[in-house]
Short mmCIF file of N, CA and C in Angstrom, two decimals:
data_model
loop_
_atom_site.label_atom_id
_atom_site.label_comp_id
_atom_site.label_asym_id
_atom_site.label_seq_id
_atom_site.Cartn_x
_atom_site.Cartn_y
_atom_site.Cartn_z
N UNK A 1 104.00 29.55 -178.08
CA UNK A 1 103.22 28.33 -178.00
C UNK A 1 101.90 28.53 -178.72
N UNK A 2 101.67 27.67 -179.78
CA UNK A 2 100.50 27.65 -180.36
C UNK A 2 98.91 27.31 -178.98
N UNK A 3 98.01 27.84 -179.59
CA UNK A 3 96.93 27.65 -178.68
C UNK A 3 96.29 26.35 -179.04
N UNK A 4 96.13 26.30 -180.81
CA UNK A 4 95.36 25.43 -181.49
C UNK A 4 95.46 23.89 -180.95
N UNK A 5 96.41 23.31 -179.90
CA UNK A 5 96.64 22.30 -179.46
C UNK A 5 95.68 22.14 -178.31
N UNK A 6 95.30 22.99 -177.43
CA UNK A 6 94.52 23.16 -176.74
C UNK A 6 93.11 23.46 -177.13
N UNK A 7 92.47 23.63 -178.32
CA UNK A 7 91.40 23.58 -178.86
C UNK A 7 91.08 22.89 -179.97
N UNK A 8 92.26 22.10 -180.30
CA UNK A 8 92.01 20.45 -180.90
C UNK A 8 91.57 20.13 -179.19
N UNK A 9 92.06 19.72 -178.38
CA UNK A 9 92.06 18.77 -177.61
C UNK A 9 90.32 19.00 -176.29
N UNK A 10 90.20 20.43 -176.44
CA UNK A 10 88.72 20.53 -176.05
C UNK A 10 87.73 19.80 -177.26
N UNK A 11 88.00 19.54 -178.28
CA UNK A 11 87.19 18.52 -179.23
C UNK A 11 87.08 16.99 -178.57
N UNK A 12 85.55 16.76 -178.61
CA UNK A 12 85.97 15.25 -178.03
C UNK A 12 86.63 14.26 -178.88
N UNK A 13 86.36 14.38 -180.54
CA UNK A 13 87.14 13.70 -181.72
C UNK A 13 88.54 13.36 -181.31
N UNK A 14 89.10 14.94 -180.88
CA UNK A 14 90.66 14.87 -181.25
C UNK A 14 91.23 14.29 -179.44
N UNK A 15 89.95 14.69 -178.46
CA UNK A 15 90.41 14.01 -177.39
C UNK A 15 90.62 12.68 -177.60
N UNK A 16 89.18 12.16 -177.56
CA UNK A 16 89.32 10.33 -177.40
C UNK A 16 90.78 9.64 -178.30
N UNK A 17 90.75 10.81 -179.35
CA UNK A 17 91.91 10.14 -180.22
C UNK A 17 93.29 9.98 -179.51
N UNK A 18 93.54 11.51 -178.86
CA UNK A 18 94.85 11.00 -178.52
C UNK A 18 95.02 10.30 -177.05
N UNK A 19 93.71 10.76 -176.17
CA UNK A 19 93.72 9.94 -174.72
C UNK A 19 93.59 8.18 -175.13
N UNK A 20 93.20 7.87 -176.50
CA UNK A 20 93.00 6.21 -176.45
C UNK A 20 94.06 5.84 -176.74
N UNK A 21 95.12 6.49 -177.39
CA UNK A 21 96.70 6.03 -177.57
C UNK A 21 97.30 6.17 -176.14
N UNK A 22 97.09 7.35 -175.13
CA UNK A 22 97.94 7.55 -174.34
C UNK A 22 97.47 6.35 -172.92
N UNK A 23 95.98 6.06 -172.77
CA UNK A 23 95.56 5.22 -171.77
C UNK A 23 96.16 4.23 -171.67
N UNK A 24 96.46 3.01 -172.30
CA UNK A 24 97.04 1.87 -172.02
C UNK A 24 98.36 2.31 -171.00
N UNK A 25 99.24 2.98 -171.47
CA UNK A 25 100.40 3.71 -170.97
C UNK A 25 99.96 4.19 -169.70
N UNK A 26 99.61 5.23 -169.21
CA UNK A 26 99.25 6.18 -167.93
C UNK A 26 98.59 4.50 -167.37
N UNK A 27 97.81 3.87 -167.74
CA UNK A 27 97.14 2.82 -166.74
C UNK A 27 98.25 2.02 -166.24
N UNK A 28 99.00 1.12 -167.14
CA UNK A 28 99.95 0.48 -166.85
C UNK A 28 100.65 1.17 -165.63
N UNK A 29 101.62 2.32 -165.90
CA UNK A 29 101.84 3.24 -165.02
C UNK A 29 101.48 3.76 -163.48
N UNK A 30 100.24 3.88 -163.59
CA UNK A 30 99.17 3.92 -162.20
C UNK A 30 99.23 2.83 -161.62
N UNK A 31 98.61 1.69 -162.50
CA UNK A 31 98.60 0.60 -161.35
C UNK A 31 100.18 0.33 -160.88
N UNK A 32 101.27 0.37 -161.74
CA UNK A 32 102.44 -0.20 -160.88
C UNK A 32 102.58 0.85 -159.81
N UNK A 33 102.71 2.19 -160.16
CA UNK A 33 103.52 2.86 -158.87
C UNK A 33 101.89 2.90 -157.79
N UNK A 34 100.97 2.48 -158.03
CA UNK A 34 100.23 2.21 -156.82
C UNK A 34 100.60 0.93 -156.07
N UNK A 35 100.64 -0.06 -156.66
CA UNK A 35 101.58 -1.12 -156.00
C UNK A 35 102.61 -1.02 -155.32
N UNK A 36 103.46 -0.27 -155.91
CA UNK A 36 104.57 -0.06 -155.19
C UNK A 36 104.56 1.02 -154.22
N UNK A 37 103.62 1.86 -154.09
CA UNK A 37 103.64 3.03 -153.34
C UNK A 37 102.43 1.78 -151.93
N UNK A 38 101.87 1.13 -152.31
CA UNK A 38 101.26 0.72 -151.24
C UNK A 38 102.06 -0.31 -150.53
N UNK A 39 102.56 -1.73 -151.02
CA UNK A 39 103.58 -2.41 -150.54
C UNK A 39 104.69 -1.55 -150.02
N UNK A 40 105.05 -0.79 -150.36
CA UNK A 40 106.11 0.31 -149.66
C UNK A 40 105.65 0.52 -148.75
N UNK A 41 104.69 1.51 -148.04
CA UNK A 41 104.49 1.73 -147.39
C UNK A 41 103.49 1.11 -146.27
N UNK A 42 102.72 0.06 -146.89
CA UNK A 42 101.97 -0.80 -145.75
C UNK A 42 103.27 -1.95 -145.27
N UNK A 43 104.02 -2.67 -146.10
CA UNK A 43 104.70 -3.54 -145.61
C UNK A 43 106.42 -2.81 -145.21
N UNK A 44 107.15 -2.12 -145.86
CA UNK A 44 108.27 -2.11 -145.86
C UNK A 44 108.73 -1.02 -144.75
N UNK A 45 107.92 0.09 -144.63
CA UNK A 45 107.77 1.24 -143.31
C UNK A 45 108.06 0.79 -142.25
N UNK A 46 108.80 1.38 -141.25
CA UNK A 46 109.05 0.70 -140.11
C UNK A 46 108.05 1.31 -139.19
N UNK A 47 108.10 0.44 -137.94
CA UNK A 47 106.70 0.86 -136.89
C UNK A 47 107.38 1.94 -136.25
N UNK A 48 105.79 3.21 -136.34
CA UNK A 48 106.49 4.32 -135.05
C UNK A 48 106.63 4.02 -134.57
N UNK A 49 107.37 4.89 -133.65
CA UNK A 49 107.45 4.66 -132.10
C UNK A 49 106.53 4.89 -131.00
N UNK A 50 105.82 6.05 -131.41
CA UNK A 50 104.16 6.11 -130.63
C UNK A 50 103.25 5.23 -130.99
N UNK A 51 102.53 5.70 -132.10
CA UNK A 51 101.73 4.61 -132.88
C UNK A 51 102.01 3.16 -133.29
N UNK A 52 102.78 2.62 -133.51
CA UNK A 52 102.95 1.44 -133.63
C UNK A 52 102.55 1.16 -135.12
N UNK A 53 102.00 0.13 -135.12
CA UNK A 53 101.23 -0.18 -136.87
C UNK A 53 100.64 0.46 -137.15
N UNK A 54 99.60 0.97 -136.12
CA UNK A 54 98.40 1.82 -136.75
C UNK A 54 98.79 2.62 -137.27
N UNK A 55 99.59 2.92 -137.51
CA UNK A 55 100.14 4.84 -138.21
C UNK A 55 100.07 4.32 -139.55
N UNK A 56 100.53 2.74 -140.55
CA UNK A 56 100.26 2.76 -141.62
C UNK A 56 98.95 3.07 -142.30
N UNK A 57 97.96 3.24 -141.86
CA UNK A 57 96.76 3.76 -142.66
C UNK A 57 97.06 4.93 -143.24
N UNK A 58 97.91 5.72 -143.10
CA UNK A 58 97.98 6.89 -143.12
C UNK A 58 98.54 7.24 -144.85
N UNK A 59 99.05 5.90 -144.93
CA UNK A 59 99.34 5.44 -146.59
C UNK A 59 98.57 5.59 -147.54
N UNK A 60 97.50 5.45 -146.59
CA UNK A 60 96.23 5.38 -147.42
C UNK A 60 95.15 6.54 -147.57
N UNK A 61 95.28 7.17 -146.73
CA UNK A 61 94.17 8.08 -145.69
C UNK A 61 95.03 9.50 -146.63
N UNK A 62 96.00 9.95 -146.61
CA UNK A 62 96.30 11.53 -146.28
C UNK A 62 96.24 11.06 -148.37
N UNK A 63 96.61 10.41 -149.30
CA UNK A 63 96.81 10.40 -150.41
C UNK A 63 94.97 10.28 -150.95
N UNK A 64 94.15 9.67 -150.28
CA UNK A 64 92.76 9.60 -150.49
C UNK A 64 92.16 10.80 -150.57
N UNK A 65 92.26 12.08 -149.38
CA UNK A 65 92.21 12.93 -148.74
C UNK A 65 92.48 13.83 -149.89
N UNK A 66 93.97 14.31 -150.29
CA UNK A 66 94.31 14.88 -151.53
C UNK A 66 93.83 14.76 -152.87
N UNK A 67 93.67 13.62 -152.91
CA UNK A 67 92.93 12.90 -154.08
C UNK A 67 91.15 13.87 -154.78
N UNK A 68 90.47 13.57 -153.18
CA UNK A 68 89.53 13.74 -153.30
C UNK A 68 89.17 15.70 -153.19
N UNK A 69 90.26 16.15 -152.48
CA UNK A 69 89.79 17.35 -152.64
C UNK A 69 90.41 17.75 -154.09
N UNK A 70 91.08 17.33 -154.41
CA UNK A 70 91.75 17.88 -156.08
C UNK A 70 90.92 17.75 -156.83
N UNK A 71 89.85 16.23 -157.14
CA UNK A 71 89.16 16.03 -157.75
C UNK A 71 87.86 17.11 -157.42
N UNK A 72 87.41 17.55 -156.45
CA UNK A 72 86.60 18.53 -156.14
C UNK A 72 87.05 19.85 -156.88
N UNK A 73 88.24 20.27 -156.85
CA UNK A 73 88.16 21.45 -157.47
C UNK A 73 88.65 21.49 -159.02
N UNK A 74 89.37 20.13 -159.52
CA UNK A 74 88.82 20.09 -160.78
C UNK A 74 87.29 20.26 -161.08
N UNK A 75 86.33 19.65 -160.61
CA UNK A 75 85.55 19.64 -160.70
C UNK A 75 85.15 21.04 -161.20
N UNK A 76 85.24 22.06 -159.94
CA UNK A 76 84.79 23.69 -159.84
C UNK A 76 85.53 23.64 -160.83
N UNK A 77 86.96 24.03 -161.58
CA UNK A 77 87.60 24.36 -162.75
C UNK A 77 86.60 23.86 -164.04
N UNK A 78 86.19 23.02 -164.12
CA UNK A 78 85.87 22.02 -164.99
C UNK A 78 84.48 22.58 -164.89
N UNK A 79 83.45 23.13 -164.18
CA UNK A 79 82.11 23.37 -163.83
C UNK A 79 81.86 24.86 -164.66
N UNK A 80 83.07 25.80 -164.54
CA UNK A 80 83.42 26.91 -164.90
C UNK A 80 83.90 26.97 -166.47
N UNK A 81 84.81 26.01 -166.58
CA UNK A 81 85.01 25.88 -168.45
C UNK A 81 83.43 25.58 -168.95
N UNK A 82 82.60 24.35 -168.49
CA UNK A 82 80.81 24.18 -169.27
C UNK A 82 80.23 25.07 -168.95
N UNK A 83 80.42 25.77 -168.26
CA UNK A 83 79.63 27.22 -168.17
C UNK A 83 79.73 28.31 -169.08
N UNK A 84 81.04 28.79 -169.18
CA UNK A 84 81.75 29.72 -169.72
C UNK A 84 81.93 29.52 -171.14
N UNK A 85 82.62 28.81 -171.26
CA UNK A 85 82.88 28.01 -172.75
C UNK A 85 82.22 27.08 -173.63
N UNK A 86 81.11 26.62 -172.40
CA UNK A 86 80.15 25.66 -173.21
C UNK A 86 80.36 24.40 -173.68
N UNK A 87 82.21 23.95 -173.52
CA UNK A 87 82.18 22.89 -173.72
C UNK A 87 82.06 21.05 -173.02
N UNK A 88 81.63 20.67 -174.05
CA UNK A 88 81.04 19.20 -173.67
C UNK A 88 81.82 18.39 -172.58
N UNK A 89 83.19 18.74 -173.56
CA UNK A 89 84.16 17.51 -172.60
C UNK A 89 84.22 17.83 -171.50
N UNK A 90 84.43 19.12 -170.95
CA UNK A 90 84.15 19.79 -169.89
C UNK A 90 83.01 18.79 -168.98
N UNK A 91 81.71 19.01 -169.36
CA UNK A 91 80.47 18.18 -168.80
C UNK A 91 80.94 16.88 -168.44
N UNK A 92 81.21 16.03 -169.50
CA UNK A 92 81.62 15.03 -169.54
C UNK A 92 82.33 14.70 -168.17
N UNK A 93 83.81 15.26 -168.23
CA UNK A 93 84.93 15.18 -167.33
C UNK A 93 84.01 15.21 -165.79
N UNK A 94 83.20 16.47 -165.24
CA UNK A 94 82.93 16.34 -164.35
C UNK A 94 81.96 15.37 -164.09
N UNK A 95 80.91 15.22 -164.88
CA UNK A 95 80.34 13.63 -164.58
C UNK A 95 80.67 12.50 -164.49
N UNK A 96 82.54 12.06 -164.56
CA UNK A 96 82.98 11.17 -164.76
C UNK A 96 83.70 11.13 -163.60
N UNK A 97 84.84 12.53 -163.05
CA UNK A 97 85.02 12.38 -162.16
C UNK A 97 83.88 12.64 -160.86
N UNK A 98 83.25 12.65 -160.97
CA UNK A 98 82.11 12.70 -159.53
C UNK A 98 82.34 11.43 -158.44
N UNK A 99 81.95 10.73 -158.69
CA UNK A 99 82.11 9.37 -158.50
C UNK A 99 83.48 8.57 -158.04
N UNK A 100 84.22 9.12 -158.77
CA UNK A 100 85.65 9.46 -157.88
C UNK A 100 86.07 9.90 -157.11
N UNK A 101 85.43 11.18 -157.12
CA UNK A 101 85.66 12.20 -155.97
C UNK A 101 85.18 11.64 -154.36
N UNK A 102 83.84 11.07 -154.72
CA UNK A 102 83.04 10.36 -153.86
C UNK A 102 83.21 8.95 -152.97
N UNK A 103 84.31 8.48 -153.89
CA UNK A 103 84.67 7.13 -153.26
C UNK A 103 85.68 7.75 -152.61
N UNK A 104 86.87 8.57 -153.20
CA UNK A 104 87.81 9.11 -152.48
C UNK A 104 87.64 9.79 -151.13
N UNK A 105 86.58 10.34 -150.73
CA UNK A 105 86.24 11.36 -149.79
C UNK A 105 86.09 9.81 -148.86
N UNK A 106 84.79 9.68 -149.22
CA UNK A 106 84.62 8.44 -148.15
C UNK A 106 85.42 7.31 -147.58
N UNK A 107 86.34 7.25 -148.47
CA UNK A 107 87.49 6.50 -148.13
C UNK A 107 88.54 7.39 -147.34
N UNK A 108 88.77 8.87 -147.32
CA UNK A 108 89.24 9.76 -146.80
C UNK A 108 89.08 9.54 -144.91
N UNK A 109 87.22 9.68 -145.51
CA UNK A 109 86.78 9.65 -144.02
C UNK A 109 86.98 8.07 -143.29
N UNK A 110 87.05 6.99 -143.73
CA UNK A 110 86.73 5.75 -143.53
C UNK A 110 88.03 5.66 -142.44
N UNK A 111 89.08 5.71 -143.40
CA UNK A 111 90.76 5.64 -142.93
C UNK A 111 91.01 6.45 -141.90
N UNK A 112 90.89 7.95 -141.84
CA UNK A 112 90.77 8.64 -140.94
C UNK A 112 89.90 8.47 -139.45
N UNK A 113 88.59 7.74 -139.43
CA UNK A 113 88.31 7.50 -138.70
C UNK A 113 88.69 6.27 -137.97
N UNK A 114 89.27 5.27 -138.11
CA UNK A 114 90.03 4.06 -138.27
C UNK A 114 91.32 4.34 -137.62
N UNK A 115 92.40 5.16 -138.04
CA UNK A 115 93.60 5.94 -137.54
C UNK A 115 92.88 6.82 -137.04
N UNK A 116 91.99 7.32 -136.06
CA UNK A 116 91.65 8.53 -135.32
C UNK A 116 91.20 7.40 -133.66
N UNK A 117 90.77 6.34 -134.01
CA UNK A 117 90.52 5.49 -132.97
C UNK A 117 91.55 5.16 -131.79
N UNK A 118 92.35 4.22 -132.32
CA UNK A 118 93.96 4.55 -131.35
C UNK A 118 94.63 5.34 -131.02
N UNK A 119 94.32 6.18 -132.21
CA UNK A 119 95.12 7.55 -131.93
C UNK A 119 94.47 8.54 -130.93
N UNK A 120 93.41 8.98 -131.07
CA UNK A 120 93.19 9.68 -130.47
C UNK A 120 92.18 9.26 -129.25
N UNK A 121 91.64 8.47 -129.61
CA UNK A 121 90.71 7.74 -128.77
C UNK A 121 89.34 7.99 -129.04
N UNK A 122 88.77 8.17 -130.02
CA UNK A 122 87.59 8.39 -131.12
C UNK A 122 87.92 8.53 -132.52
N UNK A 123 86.63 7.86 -132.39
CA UNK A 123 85.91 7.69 -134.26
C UNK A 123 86.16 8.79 -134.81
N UNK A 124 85.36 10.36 -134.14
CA UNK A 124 85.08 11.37 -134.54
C UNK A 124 85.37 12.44 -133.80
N UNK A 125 85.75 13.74 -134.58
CA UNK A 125 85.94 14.95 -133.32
C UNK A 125 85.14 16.02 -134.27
N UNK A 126 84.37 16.53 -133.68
CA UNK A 126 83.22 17.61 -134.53
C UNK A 126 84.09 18.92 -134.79
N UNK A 127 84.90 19.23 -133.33
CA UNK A 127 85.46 20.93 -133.32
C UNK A 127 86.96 20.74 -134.57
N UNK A 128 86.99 19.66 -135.32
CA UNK A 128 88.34 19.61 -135.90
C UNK A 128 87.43 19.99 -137.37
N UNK A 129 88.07 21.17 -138.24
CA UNK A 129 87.81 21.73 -139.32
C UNK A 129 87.68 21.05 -140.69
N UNK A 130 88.69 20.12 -140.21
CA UNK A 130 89.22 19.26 -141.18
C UNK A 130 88.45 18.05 -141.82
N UNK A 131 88.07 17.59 -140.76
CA UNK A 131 86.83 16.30 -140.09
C UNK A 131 85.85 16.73 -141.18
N UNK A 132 85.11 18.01 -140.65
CA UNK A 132 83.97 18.76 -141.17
C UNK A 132 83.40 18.74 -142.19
N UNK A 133 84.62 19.54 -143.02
CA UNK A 133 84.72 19.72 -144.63
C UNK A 133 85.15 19.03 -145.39
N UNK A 134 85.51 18.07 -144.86
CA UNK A 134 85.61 16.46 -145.44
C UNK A 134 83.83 15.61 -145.52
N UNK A 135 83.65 15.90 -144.39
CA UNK A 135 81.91 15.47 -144.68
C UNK A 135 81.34 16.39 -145.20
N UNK A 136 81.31 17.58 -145.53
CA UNK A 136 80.33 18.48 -146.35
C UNK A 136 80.99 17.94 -147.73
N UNK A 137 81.95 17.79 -147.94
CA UNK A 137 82.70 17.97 -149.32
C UNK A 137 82.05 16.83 -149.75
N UNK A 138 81.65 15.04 -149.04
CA UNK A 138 81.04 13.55 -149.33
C UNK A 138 79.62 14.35 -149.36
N UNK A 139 78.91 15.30 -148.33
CA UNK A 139 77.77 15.38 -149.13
C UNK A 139 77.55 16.57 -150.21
N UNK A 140 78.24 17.26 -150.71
CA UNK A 140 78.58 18.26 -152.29
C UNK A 140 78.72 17.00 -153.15
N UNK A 141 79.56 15.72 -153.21
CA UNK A 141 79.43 15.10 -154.20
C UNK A 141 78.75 14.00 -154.20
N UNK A 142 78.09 14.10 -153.04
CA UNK A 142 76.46 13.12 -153.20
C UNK A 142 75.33 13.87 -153.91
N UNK A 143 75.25 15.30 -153.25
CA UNK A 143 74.28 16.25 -153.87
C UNK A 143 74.33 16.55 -155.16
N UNK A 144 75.63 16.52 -155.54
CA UNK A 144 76.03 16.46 -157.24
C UNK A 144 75.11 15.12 -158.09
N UNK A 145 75.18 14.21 -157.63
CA UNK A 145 75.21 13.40 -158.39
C UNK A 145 73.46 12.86 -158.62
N UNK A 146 73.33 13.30 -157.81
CA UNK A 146 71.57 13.25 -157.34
C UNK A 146 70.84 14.16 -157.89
N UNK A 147 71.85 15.25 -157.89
CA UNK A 147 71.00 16.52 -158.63
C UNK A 147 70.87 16.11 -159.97
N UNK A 148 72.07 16.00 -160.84
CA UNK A 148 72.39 15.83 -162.05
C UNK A 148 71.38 14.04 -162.35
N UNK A 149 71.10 13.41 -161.83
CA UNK A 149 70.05 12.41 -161.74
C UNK A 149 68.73 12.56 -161.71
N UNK A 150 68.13 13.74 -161.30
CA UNK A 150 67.31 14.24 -161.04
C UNK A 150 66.70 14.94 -162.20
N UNK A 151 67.23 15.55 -162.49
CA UNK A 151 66.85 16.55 -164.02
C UNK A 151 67.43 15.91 -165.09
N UNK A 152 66.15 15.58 -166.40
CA UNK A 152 66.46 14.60 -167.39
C UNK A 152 67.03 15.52 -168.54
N UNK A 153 66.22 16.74 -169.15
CA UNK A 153 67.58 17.48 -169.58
C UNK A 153 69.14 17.28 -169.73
N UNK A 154 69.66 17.30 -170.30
CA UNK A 154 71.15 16.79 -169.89
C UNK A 154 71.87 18.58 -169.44
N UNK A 155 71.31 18.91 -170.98
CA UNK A 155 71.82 21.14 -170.63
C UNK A 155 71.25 21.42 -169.17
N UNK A 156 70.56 21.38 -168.86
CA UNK A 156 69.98 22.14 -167.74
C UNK A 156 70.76 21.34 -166.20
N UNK A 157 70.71 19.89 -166.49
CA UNK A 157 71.45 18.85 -165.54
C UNK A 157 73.09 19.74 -165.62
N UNK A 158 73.70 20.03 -166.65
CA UNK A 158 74.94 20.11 -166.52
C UNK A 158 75.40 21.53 -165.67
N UNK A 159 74.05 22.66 -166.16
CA UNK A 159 74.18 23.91 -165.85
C UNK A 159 73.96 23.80 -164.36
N UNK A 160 72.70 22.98 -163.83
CA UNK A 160 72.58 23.08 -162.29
C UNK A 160 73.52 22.28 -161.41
N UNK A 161 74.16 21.34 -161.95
CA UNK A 161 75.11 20.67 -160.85
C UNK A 161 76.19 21.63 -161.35
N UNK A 162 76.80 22.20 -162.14
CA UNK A 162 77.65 22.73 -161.84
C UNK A 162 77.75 24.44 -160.79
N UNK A 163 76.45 24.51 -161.47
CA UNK A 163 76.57 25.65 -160.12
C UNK A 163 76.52 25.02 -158.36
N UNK A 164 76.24 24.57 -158.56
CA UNK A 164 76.04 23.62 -157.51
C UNK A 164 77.60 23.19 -156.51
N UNK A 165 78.46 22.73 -157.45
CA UNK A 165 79.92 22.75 -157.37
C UNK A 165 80.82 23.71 -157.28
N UNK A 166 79.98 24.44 -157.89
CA UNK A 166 80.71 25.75 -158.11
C UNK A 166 80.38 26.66 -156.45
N UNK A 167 78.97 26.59 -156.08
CA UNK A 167 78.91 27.19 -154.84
C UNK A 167 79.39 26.69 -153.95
N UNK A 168 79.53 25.52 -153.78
CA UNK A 168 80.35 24.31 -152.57
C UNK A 168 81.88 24.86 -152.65
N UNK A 169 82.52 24.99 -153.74
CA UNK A 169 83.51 25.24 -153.93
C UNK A 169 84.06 26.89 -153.07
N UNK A 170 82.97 27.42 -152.92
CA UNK A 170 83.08 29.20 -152.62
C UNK A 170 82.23 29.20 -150.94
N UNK A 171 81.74 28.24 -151.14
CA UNK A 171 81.31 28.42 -149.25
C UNK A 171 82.12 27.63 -148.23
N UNK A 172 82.25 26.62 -148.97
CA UNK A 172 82.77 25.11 -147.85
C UNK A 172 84.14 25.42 -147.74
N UNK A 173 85.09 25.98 -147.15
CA UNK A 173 86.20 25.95 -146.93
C UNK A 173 87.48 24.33 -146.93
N UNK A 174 87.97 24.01 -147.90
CA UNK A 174 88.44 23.02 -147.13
C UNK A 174 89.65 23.01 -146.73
N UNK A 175 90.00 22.43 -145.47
CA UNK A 175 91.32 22.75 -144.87
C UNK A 175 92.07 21.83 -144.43
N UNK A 176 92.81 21.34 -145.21
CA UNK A 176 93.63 19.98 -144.63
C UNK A 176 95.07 20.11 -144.31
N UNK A 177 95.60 21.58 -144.66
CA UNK A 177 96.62 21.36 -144.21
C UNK A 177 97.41 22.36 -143.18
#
């Protein structure tokens, strides 16, 4: 396997080029099987037998959840290539997904606390691990984004939020499963 495909594609030239052919496609794509993955499972699922309806959040909640920690450690992957390698798209990528990561988490927590109500009979449980590092992880990508807001530099912005990600990534344990 040639490498040179992989260092065309760290170019932002040869990126935008081939991600602007491939976007229309992957979008189309996303939005249907999100449609269908949500009508599936909010309407067509049958009711537990414990839970009842409430268990459909969970459609929503455990795929948010995944979402958002993946996007976190792209992130660290991605924090580690602009470090190491110096490259842009790299920067780029993680300033783009941030914000993603961030709606995802909070929506993580939103759903979860929502399905934790009937279910368990609270909003919140502090001694659950899971709970936890789900809120440290919403404030790592609040602190990200504030930091990198903070310092007008863009080099120095990219170097300190990514360490930044990079240490969240090596202290905060996250454990969802």
């Amino acid at each position: 396997m040639s490498w040179t495909f992989f260092h065309k594609l760290g170019s932002p030239k040869w990126f935008y080029e081939i991600s602007s052919k491939l976007l229309p496609w992957v979008a189309v794509f996303s939005v249907l099987m999100l449609a269908v993955g949500l009508v599936w499972g909010l309407v067509f699922a049958p009711e537990d037998y414990q839970q009842g309806n409430s268990f459909r959040i969970i459609y929503i909640h455990v795929p948010a959840a995944i979402l958002a920690q993946s996007c976190y450690m792209m992130l660290a992957v991605a924090g580690v290539v602009g470090l190491v390698w110096r490259m842009k798209l790299a920067d780029v990528f993680v300033k783009s997904v941030a914000p993603v990561g961030l709606v995802l988490t909070f929506l993580s927590l939103f759903t979860g606390a929502v399905w934790g109500k009937p279910t368990w009979g609270t909003w919140w449980v502090w001694n659950d691990p899971r709970l936890t590092s789900e809120l440290l992880m919403l404030f790592l990508y609040f602190s990200y984004m504030v930091l990198r807001a903070a310092i007008d530099d863009t080099a120095k912005a990219d170097k300190a939020s990514a360490v930044l990600i990079l240490v969240g990534a090596v202290n905060v344990p996250i454990i969802h499963f």
